[in-house]
Amino acid sequence: MTPRHLFAALLLATLLFCPRLHAAVDSVPTTWRLLDYIAVDYREAVRDGAVVNQVEYQEMQEFSATAAAAIKALPPTPDSAPLNQGAVALQQAIRAKSAPEEIATRARAVAALLIKAYPIPLMPTSAPQYARGQTLYAQQCASCHGATGAGNGPAAAGLDPPPIDFTDRARADERSIFALYQVIDQGLQGTSMPSFASLPAEDRWALATYVGALAYPESEAEAGRELLEKNDALRARLDFKSYVDTTPATLATELQSAQKAAAIVAYVRRHPEATRTRDAESALAVSHELLRQAMVAYRGGQLKQAKDLALSAYLDGFEPVEPLLAARDAPLMAKIEEAMAGVRAGIGANVDADTLQTQVDRLDDLYAEAGQVLAQGETSAVASFAAAFTILLREGLEALLIVVAIIALLRKAGRREMLPWVHGGWLSALGAGAVTWGLATWVVSISGASRELTEGFGSLLAAIVLIWVGIWMHGKSHAENWQRYVRDKLGHALSKTSGVFLLGLIFVVVYREVFETILFYVAIWNQGSKSSVIAGGVAGSLVLMVIGWLMMRYSRRLPISQFFRYSSVLMAVLAVVLMGKAVSALQEAGYLPITWINGGPRVELLGIYPTMEGIAAQVGIALVLVVGFVWSNRSAGALKASDGTR
């Protein structure tokens, strides 16, 4: 049995022998791959209207019938009728021994309509890294497929079927990056090709990009670059979406030149970032398309899929450009963020489809506004300075308040030997921030989910710690209690593990703010005057230093009881603020549900967002703090009374 026969047989078995699998949306990827197989391998069965391989031809007939049956069994959508008609027409064309080019076109058309009607993820969140794919290929694939991809690696001997030859131009012409990603993601059961689903999605896309370039020599890439640079219309046509899902054969047909198509493919598959020269516009287009797919799924009764697509529309579409839009038009950014949360909340509440469509249409109007704002080109020097200044001041103030309070506490306790742990915490957070800046700018793209989870869990951890710190400080706001604590416990406690605790607390608090600041700075760095961004950052840093100095100077003059009383209130407020931000970030990452409050308050500085969950969490934390403060007061009173009886 040839590799193609085994591959197709496995696809057929997947559809036939899993009970009712073909009636579920989960069969869509397998059906898509079966159509892709027909588009690529029909040429081995029929040439010039005659059957050249009877076994292959019979398989083509059987597989097209299986795909048609699987499509017919899918839940109905508005695209079901043309989809079924296309599948039947493909069967008829195969029975008529039509030309391979016609069959490939028909199979691709059915596959494209299948994805439209039953969406599955098509797009990576950022331009794949060709160099990363090359490294992964050497580590994971070269032993079987060979160093050049010709299928002749040292481990290929004795494999049945043998590894695919990635340098076969005829086969490569029919493979899109998405098709290669599908195989890398799912593997081929019964062959030596495993699933690489355990790799991060970015790595799988990088592998698909590298493998997809092996049949197109690097020597042709320069000609491809020149073709794109000299043709604005062609460059506009080859956007990021086209890069992912267009086959070289389709491109050759459009250009009416296989040579030009091969040169362009050789270039863009080695430099996929060239297709994302208009990142902001592309990101909004991705978000728009994912929302459209979410509505299709929602109208088809596929609620989970609709929810996942709507979440992806935010994380993979809008979120990457959110920092830049926030720097240019913060109110518009807030409107879009609220509208997207409203769409996800509507899906969760199973609202009427027409009502949900109205919300999506409103988002489209907001996207149009955002596109105009983002298309304005470079930000002015004044705007760049203002954005850099306000971002740093806003994000840095929370961390500064906590760090200064801890330093003041240690100085009042006479425990200056613990200060290196505090300084080590914020310095290591700044160092980690510098690494993050480098990664976010030159190495990888930080996904929306990674950003929200980092912010969410960082804020949650900091809020929980600050609840304890606030209650503890309030309990020591009575001078007698503080003297007793210093005498009986503080020396012992700070001599053991408190140093590591302080370092960890300061690191989490500071890095959370540094991480947020970096993402905003990366967004505005290439969009305006770099010198103005630097000047804004320096000015913001100086203002923070002045605020910190004033706080330290004032705290030294405060009596110990007042210092702890004021500090406990500060910690309590920051705990409530961070809890609100934590809930919001985890909601945006899809980890918490959203119950939107129309017209509700939104004060980002205080972590207040118009959702029931966020406000409830903040109210709950406030109640915990009130109870803790009352309890600490009663405990202090009891201790004072007991001292008076001695």
XYZ file of C-alpha atoms in Angstrom:
646
model
C 0.000 0.000 0.000
C 1.405 3.397 -0.979
C 1.682 6.248 1.537
C -1.164 8.062 -0.191
C -3.407 4.987 -0.011
C -2.682 4.457 3.675
C -3.236 8.135 4.472
C -6.573 8.210 2.697
C -7.653 4.893 4.182
C -6.966 6.213 7.661
C -9.029 9.314 6.951
C -11.847 7.116 5.682
C -11.656 4.870 8.736
C -11.843 7.886 11.015
C -15.093 8.939 9.406
C -16.682 5.506 9.139
C -15.823 3.689 12.329
C -16.237 6.353 15.028
C -19.926 6.133 15.978
C -21.812 9.186 14.766
C -18.545 11.085 14.450
C -19.416 12.241 10.943
C -22.577 13.842 12.317
C -20.582 16.042 14.688
C -18.763 19.259 13.991
C -15.607 17.608 15.336
C -15.372 15.730 12.009
C -14.818 18.944 10.055
C -10.978 18.915 10.270
C -10.881 15.290 9.108
C -13.281 15.985 6.250
C -11.216 18.997 5.269
C -8.080 16.888 5.140
C -9.871 14.281 3.009
C -10.827 16.982 0.497
C -7.256 18.256 0.572
C -6.052 14.723 -0.170
C -8.376 14.491 -3.195
C -7.158 17.854 -4.506
C -3.522 16.778 -4.310
C -3.601 13.097 -5.318
C -6.336 12.857 -7.965
C -3.608 13.543 -10.551
C -2.202 10.093 -9.757
C -5.482 8.479 -10.837
C -6.555 10.305 -14.004
C -4.650 11.991 -16.827
C -6.008 13.354 -20.081
C -9.446 11.957 -19.318
C -8.218 8.387 -18.853
C -7.706 6.319 -15.732
C -4.001 5.610 -15.189
C -4.343 3.918 -11.821
C -7.563 1.979 -11.279
C -7.061 1.449 -7.549
C -6.357 5.124 -7.029
C -9.365 6.103 -9.110
C -11.699 3.851 -7.123
C -10.371 5.423 -3.934
C -11.058 8.905 -5.313
C -14.653 7.900 -5.977
C -15.034 6.352 -2.539
C -13.394 9.242 -0.704
C -15.453 11.908 -2.460
C -18.605 9.952 -1.574
C -17.469 9.686 2.053
C -16.741 13.399 2.229
C -20.160 14.193 0.726
C -21.886 11.932 3.262
C -19.962 13.522 6.152
C -20.901 17.007 4.943
C -24.556 16.055 4.538
C -24.671 14.803 8.129
C -23.385 18.071 9.613
C -25.823 20.381 11.444
C -27.567 22.736 9.004
C -26.292 26.263 8.422
C -27.120 28.930 5.800
C -24.224 27.533 3.726
C -25.393 23.913 3.877
C -27.147 23.930 0.477
C -24.216 25.203 -1.627
C -21.834 23.062 0.410
C -23.778 19.885 -0.320
C -24.167 20.881 -3.976
C -20.414 21.384 -4.264
C -19.694 18.008 -2.685
C -22.089 16.246 -5.097
C -20.618 18.136 -8.074
C -17.147 16.976 -7.015
C -18.333 13.370 -7.030
C -19.825 13.799 -10.488
C -16.645 15.414 -11.830
C -14.585 12.503 -10.549
C -16.972 9.987 -12.152
C -16.619 11.955 -15.400
C -12.806 11.657 -15.173
C -12.389 15.427 -15.304
C -8.949 17.010 -15.507
C -6.878 17.094 -12.297
C -6.883 20.894 -12.371
C -10.694 20.960 -12.306
C -10.896 18.406 -9.506
C -8.341 20.330 -7.444
C -10.321 23.546 -7.936
C -13.613 21.903 -6.988
C -12.148 20.128 -3.944
C -10.536 23.350 -2.727
C -13.800 25.242 -3.206
C -15.741 22.679 -1.163
C -13.054 22.723 1.535
C -13.145 26.528 1.711
C -16.932 26.551 1.994
C -16.726 23.850 4.670
C -14.442 26.051 6.768
C -16.734 29.016 6.224
C -19.811 27.095 7.361
C -18.114 25.252 10.245
C -15.143 27.418 11.263
C -11.972 25.943 12.654
C -8.941 28.094 13.537
C -7.170 29.205 10.358
C -4.763 31.892 11.462
C -1.680 32.034 13.652
C -1.702 34.904 16.118
C 1.501 36.378 14.672
C 3.794 35.905 11.689
C 5.458 32.458 12.033
C 9.192 32.433 12.738
C 10.969 30.710 9.815
C 14.235 30.424 11.770
C 12.391 28.800 14.675
C 10.828 26.335 12.234
C 14.276 25.478 10.874
C 15.528 24.703 14.381
C 12.472 22.585 15.197
C 12.760 20.712 11.897
C 16.370 19.765 12.666
C 15.343 18.566 16.121
C 12.039 16.837 15.359
C 11.848 15.950 11.663
C 15.219 15.656 9.923
C 15.919 12.145 11.201
C 13.063 10.825 9.051
C 12.511 13.439 6.349
C 16.199 14.198 5.827
C 18.190 17.387 6.194
C 16.855 18.761 2.903
C 13.317 17.373 3.329
C 13.660 14.751 0.576
C 12.352 11.951 2.816
C 15.723 10.214 3.038
C 16.720 10.723 6.670
C 18.728 8.058 8.537
C 15.612 6.877 10.402
C 13.590 6.513 7.182
C 14.987 3.085 6.316
C 12.339 0.423 6.746
C 9.485 2.830 7.419
C 6.264 1.797 5.664
C 4.992 4.070 4.315
C 8.187 6.086 3.812
C 8.325 9.741 4.921
C 6.917 12.366 2.576
C 9.329 14.117 0.213
C 8.800 17.795 0.974
C 10.909 18.819 -2.020
C 8.406 17.322 -4.510
C 7.294 20.527 -6.259
C 4.125 19.009 -7.764
C 2.821 18.023 -4.320
C 4.085 21.188 -2.647
C 2.182 23.323 -5.164
C -1.068 21.917 -3.777
C -0.215 22.410 -0.111
C -1.115 25.584 1.769
C 0.545 26.509 5.059
C -2.758 25.691 6.743
C -2.784 22.193 5.205
C 0.730 21.551 6.485
C -0.244 22.866 9.909
C -3.200 20.475 10.020
C -0.963 17.442 9.458
C 1.621 18.669 11.976
C -1.148 19.298 14.496
C -3.005 16.001 14.057
C -0.366 13.607 12.717
C -1.173 10.545 10.612
C -2.273 7.509 12.583
C -0.753 4.252 11.418
C 2.315 5.980 9.974
C 5.564 7.218 11.456
C 4.164 10.769 11.406
C 3.127 11.639 14.989
C 1.006 14.522 16.170
C 2.965 17.532 17.363
C -0.014 18.978 19.215
C 2.128 19.094 22.370
C 4.189 21.885 20.809
C 2.966 25.459 21.273
C 0.796 26.642 18.381
C 3.464 29.176 17.407
C 5.982 26.337 16.981
C 3.575 24.293 14.860
C 3.011 27.265 12.552
C 6.778 27.822 12.391
C 7.298 24.194 11.372
C 4.601 24.450 8.707
C 6.272 27.583 7.351
C 9.706 25.999 7.152
C 8.463 22.730 5.633
C 6.347 24.675 3.145
C 9.465 26.432 1.822
C 11.598 23.327 1.207
C 10.359 22.796 -2.373
C 11.115 26.403 -3.309
C 14.869 27.194 -3.407
C 16.132 30.171 -1.470
C 17.856 31.337 -4.642
C 14.407 32.270 -6.017
C 13.433 34.346 -2.975
C 15.136 37.557 -4.109
C 13.158 37.533 -7.360
C 9.977 37.059 -5.316
C 10.832 40.037 -3.120
C 11.365 42.237 -6.168
C 8.059 41.144 -7.682
C 6.206 42.146 -4.512
C 8.002 45.462 -4.099
C 7.250 46.529 -7.672
C 3.557 45.590 -7.598
C 1.401 47.335 -4.974
C -1.745 45.471 -6.034
C -0.013 42.110 -5.717
C 1.405 43.047 -2.344
C -2.066 44.035 -1.150
C -3.488 40.762 -2.500
C -0.952 38.671 -0.598
C -2.084 39.586 2.887
C -1.524 37.424 5.932
C -4.686 35.398 5.447
C -3.714 34.603 1.857
C -0.267 33.580 3.033
C -1.836 31.019 5.359
C -4.543 29.460 3.188
C -3.542 30.015 -0.486
C -1.768 27.180 -2.306
C 1.104 27.958 -4.707
C -0.967 26.374 -7.493
C -3.804 28.823 -6.873
C -1.353 31.727 -6.856
C 0.169 30.498 -10.140
C -3.286 30.468 -11.725
C -3.994 34.005 -10.537
C -0.635 35.306 -11.780
C -0.745 33.163 -14.916
C 2.868 32.271 -14.211
C 4.146 29.289 -12.248
C 7.619 30.810 -12.224
C 6.494 34.058 -10.602
C 4.346 32.181 -8.102
C 7.250 29.936 -7.113
C 9.528 32.939 -6.588
C 6.968 34.729 -4.431
C 6.316 31.588 -2.380
C 10.073 31.120 -1.908
C 10.223 34.625 -0.476
C 7.085 34.911 1.680
C 7.471 31.465 3.245
C 10.919 32.509 4.404
C 9.698 35.968 5.362
C 6.045 35.622 6.406
C 6.340 38.918 8.260
C 6.353 40.571 4.815
C 2.644 39.789 4.573
C 1.937 41.660 7.799
C 3.240 45.092 6.923
C -0.134 46.518 7.956
C -0.381 44.770 11.322
C -3.108 46.919 12.861
C -5.401 46.641 9.863
C -4.715 42.911 9.592
C -5.455 42.363 13.287
C -8.805 44.143 12.999
C -9.592 42.134 9.872
C -8.809 38.911 11.746
C -11.074 39.963 14.602
C -13.867 40.877 12.171
C -13.594 37.505 10.423
C -13.587 35.553 13.689
C -16.687 37.418 14.864
C -18.395 36.569 11.567
C -17.507 32.916 12.092
C -18.773 33.130 15.683
C -22.158 34.338 14.414
C -22.321 31.472 11.905
C -21.594 28.992 14.690
C -24.093 30.686 17.017
C -26.897 30.591 14.455
C -26.065 26.925 13.900
C -26.553 26.160 17.579
C -22.832 25.588 18.228
C -22.597 27.667 21.393
C -19.195 26.493 22.620
C -17.625 27.051 19.228
C -19.231 30.484 18.996
C -17.882 31.378 22.437
C -14.368 30.180 21.546
C -14.380 32.133 18.283
C -15.627 35.308 19.987
C -12.890 34.963 22.601
C -10.313 34.429 19.846
C -11.632 37.549 18.091
C -10.518 39.499 21.141
C -7.294 37.697 22.105
C -5.962 37.008 18.604
C -7.547 39.895 16.727
C -8.142 43.041 18.732
C -5.919 42.562 21.778
C -2.588 42.832 19.866
C -3.476 46.377 18.731
C -5.203 47.407 21.963
C -2.133 49.111 23.496
C -1.560 51.249 20.386
C -5.235 52.196 20.154
C -5.282 52.974 23.883
C -2.344 55.332 23.399
C -4.112 57.144 20.545
C -7.782 56.997 21.544
C -8.386 55.455 24.972
C -12.178 56.086 25.009
C -12.585 54.254 21.685
C -10.482 51.374 22.974
C -12.712 51.130 26.051
C -15.848 51.113 23.867
C -14.512 48.248 21.747
C -13.414 46.282 24.794
C -16.854 46.696 26.361
C -18.629 45.792 23.118
C -16.566 42.609 22.714
C -17.248 41.638 26.314
C -20.934 42.259 25.605
C -20.833 39.864 22.650
C -19.234 37.133 24.779
C -21.755 37.778 27.551
C -24.603 37.570 25.019
C -23.369 34.199 23.801
C -23.101 32.981 27.382
C -26.662 34.150 28.081
C -27.940 32.523 24.861
C -29.594 35.724 23.641
C -31.575 35.935 20.414
C -29.318 35.631 17.345
C -30.596 38.878 15.832
C -29.875 40.718 19.079
C -26.347 39.327 19.099
C -25.919 40.288 15.443
C -26.807 43.878 16.362
C -23.971 43.870 18.889
C -21.559 42.466 16.304
C -22.656 45.098 13.761
C -21.949 47.805 16.342
C -18.468 46.346 16.745
C -17.938 46.559 12.991
C -18.705 50.299 13.165
C -16.262 50.710 16.044
C -13.632 48.765 14.090
C -14.065 51.188 11.213
C -13.357 54.068 13.605
C -10.359 52.229 15.033
C -9.031 51.571 11.550
C -9.106 55.288 10.787
C -7.314 56.096 14.043
C -4.651 53.437 13.505
C -4.167 54.405 9.852
C -3.080 57.919 10.733
C 0.554 56.922 10.505
C 3.118 57.921 13.064
C 2.021 59.481 16.314
C 3.115 63.098 16.815
C 6.026 63.869 19.105
C 3.737 65.471 21.692
C 1.319 62.527 21.626
C 4.203 60.048 21.918
C 5.622 61.909 24.916
C 2.219 62.154 26.602
C 1.444 58.479 26.034
C 4.818 57.300 27.361
C 4.599 59.634 30.370
C 1.046 58.776 31.434
C 1.460 55.035 30.872
C 4.553 54.818 33.053
C 3.080 57.064 35.742
C -0.199 55.131 35.822
C 1.316 51.669 35.852
C 4.248 52.508 38.095
C 2.327 54.252 40.855
C 0.709 51.095 42.251
C 4.028 49.268 42.493
C 5.751 52.330 43.970
C 3.179 52.704 46.742
C 3.656 49.110 47.858
C 7.462 49.142 47.653
C 7.756 52.423 49.571
C 5.357 51.187 52.267
C 7.418 48.024 52.775
C 10.692 49.972 52.910
C 9.233 52.444 55.415
C 7.989 49.545 57.541
C 11.434 47.934 57.688
C 13.119 51.213 58.570
C 10.698 51.923 61.384
C 11.274 48.390 62.665
C 15.023 48.994 62.640
C 15.506 46.075 60.247
C 17.564 47.701 57.534
C 19.371 44.412 56.865
C 16.152 43.233 55.148
C 16.189 46.085 52.630
C 18.456 44.210 50.144
C 15.673 41.655 49.714
C 13.233 44.414 48.794
C 15.681 46.043 46.409
C 16.491 42.650 44.941
C 12.782 42.137 44.271
C 12.193 45.308 42.277
C 15.567 45.183 40.529
C 14.974 41.586 39.390
C 11.501 42.610 38.189
C 13.048 45.386 36.101
C 15.596 42.908 34.728
C 12.842 40.484 33.816
C 11.043 43.401 32.203
C 14.089 44.163 30.046
C 14.085 40.549 28.862
C 10.371 40.801 28.152
C 10.971 43.962 26.105
C 13.562 42.131 24.015
C 11.302 39.146 23.466
C 8.255 41.257 22.635
C 10.240 43.463 20.248
C 12.575 41.131 18.384
C 11.950 37.463 19.125
C 8.334 36.452 19.706
C 4.901 38.004 19.773
C 3.276 37.885 23.193
C -0.198 36.511 22.616
C -3.295 38.134 24.045
C -3.989 35.116 26.233
C -0.449 35.184 27.669
C -0.767 38.866 28.426
C -4.139 38.591 30.151
C -3.138 35.517 32.162
C 0.096 37.154 33.313
C -1.767 40.275 34.372
C -4.680 38.341 35.850
C -2.809 35.846 37.995
C -0.169 38.443 38.949
C -2.874 40.833 40.154
C -4.739 38.039 41.938
C -1.648 36.886 43.828
C -0.704 40.443 44.770
C -4.253 41.219 45.937
C -4.371 38.143 48.180
C -1.018 39.005 49.763
C -2.042 42.637 50.265
C -5.219 41.569 52.089
C -3.066 39.800 54.645
C -0.530 42.658 54.803
C -3.287 45.268 55.208
C -4.998 43.426 58.080
C -1.617 42.760 59.703
C -0.645 46.442 59.496
C -4.001 47.534 60.886
C -3.536 45.238 63.836
C -0.181 46.876 64.580
C -1.602 50.423 64.384
C -1.829 50.383 68.176
C 1.538 51.353 69.580
C 1.349 48.721 72.326
C 0.792 45.956 69.826
C 3.700 47.133 67.688
C 6.080 47.249 70.655
C 4.997 43.742 71.694
C 5.439 42.427 68.153
C 8.905 43.948 67.830
C 9.887 42.490 71.198
C 8.439 39.011 70.798
C 8.228 38.131 67.103
C 9.663 40.487 64.522
C 13.296 39.630 65.032
C 12.600 35.903 64.837
C 10.281 36.179 61.835
C 12.596 38.342 59.749
C 15.590 36.140 60.433
C 14.248 33.146 58.520
C 12.104 33.038 55.391
C 10.724 36.565 55.358
C 13.514 37.765 53.072
C 12.503 35.386 50.307
C 8.858 36.279 50.904
C 9.624 39.990 50.574
C 11.615 39.450 47.386
C 8.826 37.353 45.867
C 6.102 39.818 46.835
C 7.986 42.823 45.463
C 8.892 40.944 42.264
C 5.281 39.946 41.544
C 3.903 43.415 42.262
C 6.528 45.265 40.236
C 6.754 42.828 37.317
C 2.995 42.898 36.830
C 3.196 46.655 36.273
C 6.422 46.426 34.243
C 4.850 43.799 31.976
C 1.830 45.994 31.286
C 4.027 49.047 30.687
C 6.277 47.182 28.262
C 3.382 46.012 26.116
C 2.161 49.606 25.791
C 5.653 50.888 25.041
C 6.254 48.226 22.377
C 3.004 49.323 20.732
C 3.992 53.011 20.550
C 7.741 52.529 19.992
C 7.531 52.138 16.209
C 4.515 54.383 15.763
C 5.997 57.740 16.618
C 9.057 59.681 17.674
C 11.357 57.315 19.563
C 13.102 60.242 21.233
C 9.722 61.495 22.490
C 8.881 58.042 23.860
C 12.216 57.955 25.688
C 11.704 61.489 26.979
C 8.208 60.602 28.218
C 9.549 57.521 29.976
C 12.353 59.506 31.618
C 9.927 62.223 32.737
C 7.540 59.624 34.160
C 10.427 57.974 36.019
C 11.510 61.306 37.534
C 7.981 62.053 38.734
C 7.755 58.595 40.325
C 11.105 59.168 42.046
C 9.857 62.474 43.464
C 6.644 60.833 44.698
C 8.659 58.048 46.297
C 11.015 60.499 47.986
C 8.123 62.547 49.374
C 6.423 59.412 50.706
C 9.599 58.233 52.416
C 10.239 61.665 53.914
C 6.658 62.030 55.179
C 6.480 58.491 56.543
C 9.518 59.112 58.766
C 7.665 61.930 60.538
C 4.559 59.887 61.221
C 4.104 58.290 64.632
C 4.229 54.521 64.387
C 0.499 54.101 65.018
C -0.479 56.571 62.323
C 1.996 55.058 59.868
C 0.450 51.611 60.247
C -3.083 52.989 60.149
C -2.521 54.884 56.917
C -0.468 52.082 55.369
C -3.128 49.502 56.172
C -5.763 51.622 54.424
C -3.431 52.037 51.409
C -2.842 48.276 51.208
C -6.575 47.613 51.505
C -7.378 50.021 48.665
C -4.666 48.502 46.450
C -5.938 45.003 47.228
C -9.430 45.962 46.058
C -8.030 47.647 42.929
C -5.846 44.661 42.003
C -8.690 42.224 42.578
C -10.824 44.152 40.095
C -8.022 44.120 37.540
C -7.404 40.419 38.127
C -11.030 39.508 37.477
C -11.130 41.696 34.355
C -7.975 40.142 32.908
C -9.141 36.585 33.607
C -12.502 37.393 32.018
C -10.758 38.676 28.913
C -8.689 35.480 28.792
C -11.889 33.416 28.965
C -11.194 31.952 32.407
C -14.139 33.657 34.116
C -17.701 34.333 32.915
C -18.921 37.833 32.092
C -22.208 39.340 33.212
C -22.194 42.813 31.696
C -23.809 45.778 33.455
C -25.092 48.158 30.804
C -24.165 51.695 31.743
C -22.198 50.439 34.734
C -19.206 52.326 36.161
C -15.775 51.995 34.573
C -12.805 53.490 36.439
C -9.683 51.645 35.319
C -7.475 53.474 37.803
C -9.489 51.853 40.617
C -9.894 48.516 38.856
C -13.649 49.057 38.472
C -15.232 47.523 35.360
C -18.959 47.178 34.555
C -19.300 43.448 35.191
C -21.151 41.712 37.996
C -18.257 39.360 38.665
C -15.653 42.117 38.978
C -17.718 44.350 41.231
C -18.813 41.368 43.353
C -15.175 40.309 43.804
C -14.182 43.824 44.885
C -17.111 44.087 47.290
C -16.206 40.671 48.690
C -12.581 41.692 49.227
C -13.700 44.937 50.866
C -15.925 42.966 53.276
C -13.055 40.610 54.117
C -10.872 43.617 54.881
C -13.546 45.255 57.044
C -14.019 42.048 59.016
C -10.247 41.701 59.325
C -9.866 45.248 60.580
C -12.662 44.794 63.133
C -11.151 41.539 64.292
C -7.690 43.082 64.633
C -9.155 45.956 66.691
C -10.879 43.535 69.043
C -7.735 41.462 69.361
C -5.749 44.585 70.146
C -8.292 45.593 72.800
C -8.197 42.165 74.396
C -4.404 42.177 74.527
C -4.369 45.671 76.038
C -6.879 44.589 78.705
C -4.843 41.516 79.555
C -1.699 43.634 79.905
C -3.584 45.943 82.271
C -4.438 43.080 84.629
C -0.868 41.958 84.960
